[in-house]
Tab-separated table of C-alpha atoms in Angstrom:
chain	number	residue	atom	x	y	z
U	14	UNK	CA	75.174	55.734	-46.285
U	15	UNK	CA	71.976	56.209	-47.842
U	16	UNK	CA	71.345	52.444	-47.862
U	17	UNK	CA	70.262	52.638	-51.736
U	18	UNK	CA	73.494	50.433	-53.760
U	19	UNK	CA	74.552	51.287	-57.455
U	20	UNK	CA	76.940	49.140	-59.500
U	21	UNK	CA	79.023	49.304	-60.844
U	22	UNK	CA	80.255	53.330	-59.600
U	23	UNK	CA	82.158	54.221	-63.048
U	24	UNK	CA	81.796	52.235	-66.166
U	25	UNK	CA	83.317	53.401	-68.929
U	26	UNK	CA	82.468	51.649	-72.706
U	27	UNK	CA	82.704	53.015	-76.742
U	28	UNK	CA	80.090	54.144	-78.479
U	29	UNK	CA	77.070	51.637	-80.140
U	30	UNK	CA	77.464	49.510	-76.486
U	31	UNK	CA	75.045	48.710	-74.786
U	32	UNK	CA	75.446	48.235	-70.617
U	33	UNK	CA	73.188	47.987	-67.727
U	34	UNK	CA	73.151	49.610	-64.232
U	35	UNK	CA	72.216	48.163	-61.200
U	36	UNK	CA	70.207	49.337	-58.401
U	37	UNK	CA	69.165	47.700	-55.120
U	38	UNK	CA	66.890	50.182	-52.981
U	39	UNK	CA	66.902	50.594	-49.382
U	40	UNK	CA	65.325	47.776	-47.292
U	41	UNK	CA	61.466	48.342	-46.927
U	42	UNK	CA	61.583	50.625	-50.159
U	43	UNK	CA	58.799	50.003	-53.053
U	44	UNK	CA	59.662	52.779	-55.447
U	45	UNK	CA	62.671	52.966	-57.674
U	46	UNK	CA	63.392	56.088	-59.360
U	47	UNK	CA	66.116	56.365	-62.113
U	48	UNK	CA	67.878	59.750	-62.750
U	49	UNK	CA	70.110	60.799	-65.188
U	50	UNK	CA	72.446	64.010	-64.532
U	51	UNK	CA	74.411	65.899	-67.044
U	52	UNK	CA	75.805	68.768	-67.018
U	53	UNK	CA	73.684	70.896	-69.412
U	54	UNK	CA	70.557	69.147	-68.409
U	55	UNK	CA	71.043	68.973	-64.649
U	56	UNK	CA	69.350	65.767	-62.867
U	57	UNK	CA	66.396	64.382	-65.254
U	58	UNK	CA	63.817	61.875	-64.347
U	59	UNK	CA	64.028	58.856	-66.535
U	60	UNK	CA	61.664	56.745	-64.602
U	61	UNK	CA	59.855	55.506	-61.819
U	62	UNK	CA	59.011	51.503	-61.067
U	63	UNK	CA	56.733	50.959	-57.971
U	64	UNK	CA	56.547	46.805	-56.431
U	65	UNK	CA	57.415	46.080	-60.220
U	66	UNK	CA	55.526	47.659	-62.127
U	67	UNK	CA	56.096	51.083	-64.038
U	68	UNK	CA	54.564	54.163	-62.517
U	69	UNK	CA	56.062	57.304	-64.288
U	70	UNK	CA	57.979	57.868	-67.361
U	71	UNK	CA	59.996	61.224	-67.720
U	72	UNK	CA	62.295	62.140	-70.226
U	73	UNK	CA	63.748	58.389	-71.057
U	74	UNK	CA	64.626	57.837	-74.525
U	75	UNK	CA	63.604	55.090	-76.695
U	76	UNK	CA	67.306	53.404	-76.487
U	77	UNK	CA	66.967	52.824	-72.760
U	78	UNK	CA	64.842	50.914	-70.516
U	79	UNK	CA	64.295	49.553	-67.146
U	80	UNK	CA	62.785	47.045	-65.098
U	81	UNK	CA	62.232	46.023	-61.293
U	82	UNK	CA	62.405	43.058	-60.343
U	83	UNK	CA	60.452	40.424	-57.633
U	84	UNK	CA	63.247	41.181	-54.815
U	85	UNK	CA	63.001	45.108	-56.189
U	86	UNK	CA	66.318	45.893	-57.333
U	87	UNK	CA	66.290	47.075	-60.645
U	88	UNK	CA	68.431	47.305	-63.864
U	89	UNK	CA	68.718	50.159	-66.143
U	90	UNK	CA	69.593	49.495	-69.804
U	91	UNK	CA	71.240	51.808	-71.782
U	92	UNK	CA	71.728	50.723	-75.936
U	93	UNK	CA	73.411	52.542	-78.738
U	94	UNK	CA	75.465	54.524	-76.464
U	95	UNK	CA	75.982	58.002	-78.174
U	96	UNK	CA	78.725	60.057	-76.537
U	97	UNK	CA	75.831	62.505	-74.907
U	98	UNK	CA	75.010	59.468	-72.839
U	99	UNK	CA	77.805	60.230	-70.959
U	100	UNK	CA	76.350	61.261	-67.266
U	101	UNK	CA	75.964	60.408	-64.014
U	102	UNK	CA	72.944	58.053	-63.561
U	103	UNK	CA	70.880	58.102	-59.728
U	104	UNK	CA	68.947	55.463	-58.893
U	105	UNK	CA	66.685	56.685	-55.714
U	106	UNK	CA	64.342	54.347	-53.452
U	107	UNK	CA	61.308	55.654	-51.594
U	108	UNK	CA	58.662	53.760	-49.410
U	109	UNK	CA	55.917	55.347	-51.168
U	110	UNK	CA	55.109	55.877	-54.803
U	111	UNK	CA	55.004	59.288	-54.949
U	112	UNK	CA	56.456	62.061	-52.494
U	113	UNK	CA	58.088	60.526	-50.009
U	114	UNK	CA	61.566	61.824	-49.498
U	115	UNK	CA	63.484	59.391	-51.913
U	116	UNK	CA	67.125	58.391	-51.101
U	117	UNK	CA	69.441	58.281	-53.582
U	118	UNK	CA	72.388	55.622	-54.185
U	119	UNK	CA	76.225	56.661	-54.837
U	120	UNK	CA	75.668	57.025	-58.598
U	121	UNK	CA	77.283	55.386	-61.796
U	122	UNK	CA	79.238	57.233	-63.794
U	123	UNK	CA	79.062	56.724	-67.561
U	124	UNK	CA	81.704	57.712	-69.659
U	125	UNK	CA	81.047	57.038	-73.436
U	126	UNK	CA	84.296	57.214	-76.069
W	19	UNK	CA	53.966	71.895	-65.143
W	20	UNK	CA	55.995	71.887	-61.881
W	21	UNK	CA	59.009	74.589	-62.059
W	22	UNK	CA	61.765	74.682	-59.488
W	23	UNK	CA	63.951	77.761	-60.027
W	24	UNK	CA	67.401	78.494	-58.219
W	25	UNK	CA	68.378	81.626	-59.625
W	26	UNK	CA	72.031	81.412	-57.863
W	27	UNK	CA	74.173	79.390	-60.079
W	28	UNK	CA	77.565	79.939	-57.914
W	29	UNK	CA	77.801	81.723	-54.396
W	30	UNK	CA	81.322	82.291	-52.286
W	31	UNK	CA	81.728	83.025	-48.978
W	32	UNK	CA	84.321	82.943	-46.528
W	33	UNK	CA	83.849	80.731	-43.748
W	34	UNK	CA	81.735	81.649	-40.917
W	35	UNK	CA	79.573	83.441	-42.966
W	36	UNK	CA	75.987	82.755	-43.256
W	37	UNK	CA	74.371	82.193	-46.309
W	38	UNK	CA	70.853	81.909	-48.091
W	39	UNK	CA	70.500	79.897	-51.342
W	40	UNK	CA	66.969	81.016	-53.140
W	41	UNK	CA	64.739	78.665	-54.454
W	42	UNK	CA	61.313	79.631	-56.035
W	43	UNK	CA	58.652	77.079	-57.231
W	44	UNK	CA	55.927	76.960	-59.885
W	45	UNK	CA	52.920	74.734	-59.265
W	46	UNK	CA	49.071	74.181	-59.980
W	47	UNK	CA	48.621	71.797	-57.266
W	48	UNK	CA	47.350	73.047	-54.016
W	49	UNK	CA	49.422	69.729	-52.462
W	50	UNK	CA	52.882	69.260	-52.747
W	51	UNK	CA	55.931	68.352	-50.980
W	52	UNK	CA	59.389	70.280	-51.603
W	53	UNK	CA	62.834	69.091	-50.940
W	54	UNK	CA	66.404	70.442	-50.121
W	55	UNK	CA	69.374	68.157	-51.394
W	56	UNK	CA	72.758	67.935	-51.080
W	57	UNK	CA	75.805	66.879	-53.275
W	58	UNK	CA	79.160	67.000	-52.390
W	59	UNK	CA	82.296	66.779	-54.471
W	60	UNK	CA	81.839	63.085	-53.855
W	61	UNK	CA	78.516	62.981	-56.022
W	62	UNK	CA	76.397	61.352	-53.789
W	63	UNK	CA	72.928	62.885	-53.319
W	64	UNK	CA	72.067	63.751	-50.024
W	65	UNK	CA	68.610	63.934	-48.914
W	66	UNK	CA	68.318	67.194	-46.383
W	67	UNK	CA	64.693	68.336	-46.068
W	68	UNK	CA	60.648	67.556	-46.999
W	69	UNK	CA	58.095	70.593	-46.197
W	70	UNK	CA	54.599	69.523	-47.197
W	71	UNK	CA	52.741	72.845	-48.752
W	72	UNK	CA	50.204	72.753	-45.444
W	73	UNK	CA	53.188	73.485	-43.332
W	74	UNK	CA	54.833	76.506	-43.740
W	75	UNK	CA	56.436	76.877	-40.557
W	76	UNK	CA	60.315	77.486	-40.506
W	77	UNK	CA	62.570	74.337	-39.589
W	78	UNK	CA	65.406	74.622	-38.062
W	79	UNK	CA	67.850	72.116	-37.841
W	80	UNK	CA	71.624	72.859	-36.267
W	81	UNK	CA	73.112	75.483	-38.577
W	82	UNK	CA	70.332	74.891	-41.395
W	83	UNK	CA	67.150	76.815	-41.492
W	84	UNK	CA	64.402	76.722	-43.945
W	85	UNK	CA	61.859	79.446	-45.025
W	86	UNK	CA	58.657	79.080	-46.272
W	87	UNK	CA	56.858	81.423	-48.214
W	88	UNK	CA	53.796	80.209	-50.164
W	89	UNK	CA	52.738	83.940	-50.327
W	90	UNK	CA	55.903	84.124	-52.938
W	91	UNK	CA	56.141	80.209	-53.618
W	92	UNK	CA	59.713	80.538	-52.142
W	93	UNK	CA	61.717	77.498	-50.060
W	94	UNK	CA	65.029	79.080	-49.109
W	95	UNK	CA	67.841	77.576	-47.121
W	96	UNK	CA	69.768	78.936	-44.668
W	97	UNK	CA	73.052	77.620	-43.832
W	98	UNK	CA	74.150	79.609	-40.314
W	99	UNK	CA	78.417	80.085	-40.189
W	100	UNK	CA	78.911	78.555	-42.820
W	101	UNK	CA	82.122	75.885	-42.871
W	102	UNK	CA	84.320	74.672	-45.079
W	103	UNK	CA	82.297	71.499	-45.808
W	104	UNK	CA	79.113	72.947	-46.212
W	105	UNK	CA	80.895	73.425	-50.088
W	106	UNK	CA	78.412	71.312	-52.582
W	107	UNK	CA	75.995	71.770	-54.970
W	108	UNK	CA	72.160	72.223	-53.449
W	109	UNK	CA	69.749	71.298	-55.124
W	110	UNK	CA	66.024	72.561	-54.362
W	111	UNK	CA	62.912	70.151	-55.630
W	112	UNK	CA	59.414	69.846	-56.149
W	113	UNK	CA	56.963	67.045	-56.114
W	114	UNK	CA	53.422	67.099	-56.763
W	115	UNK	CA	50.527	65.632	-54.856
W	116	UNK	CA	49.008	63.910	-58.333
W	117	UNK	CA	51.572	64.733	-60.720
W	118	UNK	CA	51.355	62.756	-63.784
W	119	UNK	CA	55.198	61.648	-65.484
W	120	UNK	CA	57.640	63.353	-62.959
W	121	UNK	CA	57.708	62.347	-59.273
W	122	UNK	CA	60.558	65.066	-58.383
W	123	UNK	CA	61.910	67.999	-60.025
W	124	UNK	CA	64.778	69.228	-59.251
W	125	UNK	CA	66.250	73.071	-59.791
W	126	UNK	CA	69.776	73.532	-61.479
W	127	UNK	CA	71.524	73.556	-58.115
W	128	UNK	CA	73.513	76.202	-56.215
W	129	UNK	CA	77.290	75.657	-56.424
W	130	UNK	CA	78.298	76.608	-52.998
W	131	UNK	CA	82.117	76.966	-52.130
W	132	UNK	CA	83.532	77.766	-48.700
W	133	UNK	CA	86.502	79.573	-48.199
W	134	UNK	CA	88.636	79.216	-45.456
């Protein structure tokens, strides 16, 4: 158990939904990381959120977003769900803000119809 | 821009065997930290190793090994006779000292299945 918790694990919705994922990081942790992994793209970072504030934006499109909150969990949102959405989305918790080993949660698994 | 390459999509090997999975690395920073990671049929991500790029000695740990190389910006894993549920996908990454937009980058992973 990599103490990093994702809900829900599978969520499955129809396209033009929106939905949100849930992350809580590992006690102690400061930096949530949000991954997406299909399987032509392999795992892509979306973005990075450090004590609540954004620290890195990767390849995140315009119909999604995140935030962290005061107790640093933090909620992806994922609108207009196309069916190419469908992936499995990481969240991954780190002490640091950038290079510390990050630990990564169970996963959600999106499936889009 | 960081690079992690792993040219071996899918390796088999009967158990017992040992077995290296490649991973080569492209980077402009002279500081970096690379990563091994592990995920099982179960999806989860499993965190495995961190080598700093100051410290190139070889790690062992049980029947993984890691090598090294900056000389051919190489970090390959060794898994020593190999088991049945050493089969996962490996995934090597790469994280830069001041990178800009992407913390970690990962390779395409190494399916690795373990025949009994």
């Amino acid at each position: 158990d990599s103490g990093v918790t994702q809900t829900p694990k599978h969520l499955i919705t129809a396209t033009g939904q929106r939905v949100t994922l849930r992350c809580s990081p590992r006690s102690g942790d400061l930096s949530v990381y949000w991954y997406q992994q299909s399987l032509d793209q392999g795992l892509q970072f979306l973005i990075q959120y450090y004590n609540g504030e954004e620290r890195a934006k990767g390849n995140i499109l315009e119909r999604f977003s995140a935030q962290q909150f005061p107790d640093l969990h933090s909620e992806l949102n994922l609108s207009s769900l196309e069916l190419g959405d469908s992936a499995l989305y990481f969240c991954a918790s780190s002490v640091a803000h950038a290079a510390a080993e990050a630990f990564f949660g169970q996963g959600t698994r999106l499936t889009v119809v | 821009a960081q690079k992690v390459t792993q040219a071996q999509t899918e390796i088999s090997v009967v158990e017992k065997e040992d077995v290296t999975l490649d991973c080569v690395y492209e980077t402009r920073d002279t500081t970096y930290y690379l990563f091994w990671y592990k995920q099982p049929p179960s999806g989860e991500l499993v965190f495995l190793i961190r080598r700093n790029s100051f410290d190139e000695q070889n790690e062992i740990s049980g029947r993984y090994s890691w090598n090294f190389q900056k000389s051919t910006s190489s970090f390959n894993f060794t898994i020593t006779a190999s088991q049945v549920v050493d089969s996962a996908v490996y995934f090597c990454a790469l994280s830069e000292r001041y990178s800009g937009n992407t913390p970690v980058v990962f390779g395409k992973g190494t399916r690795l299945s373990v025949i009994a």
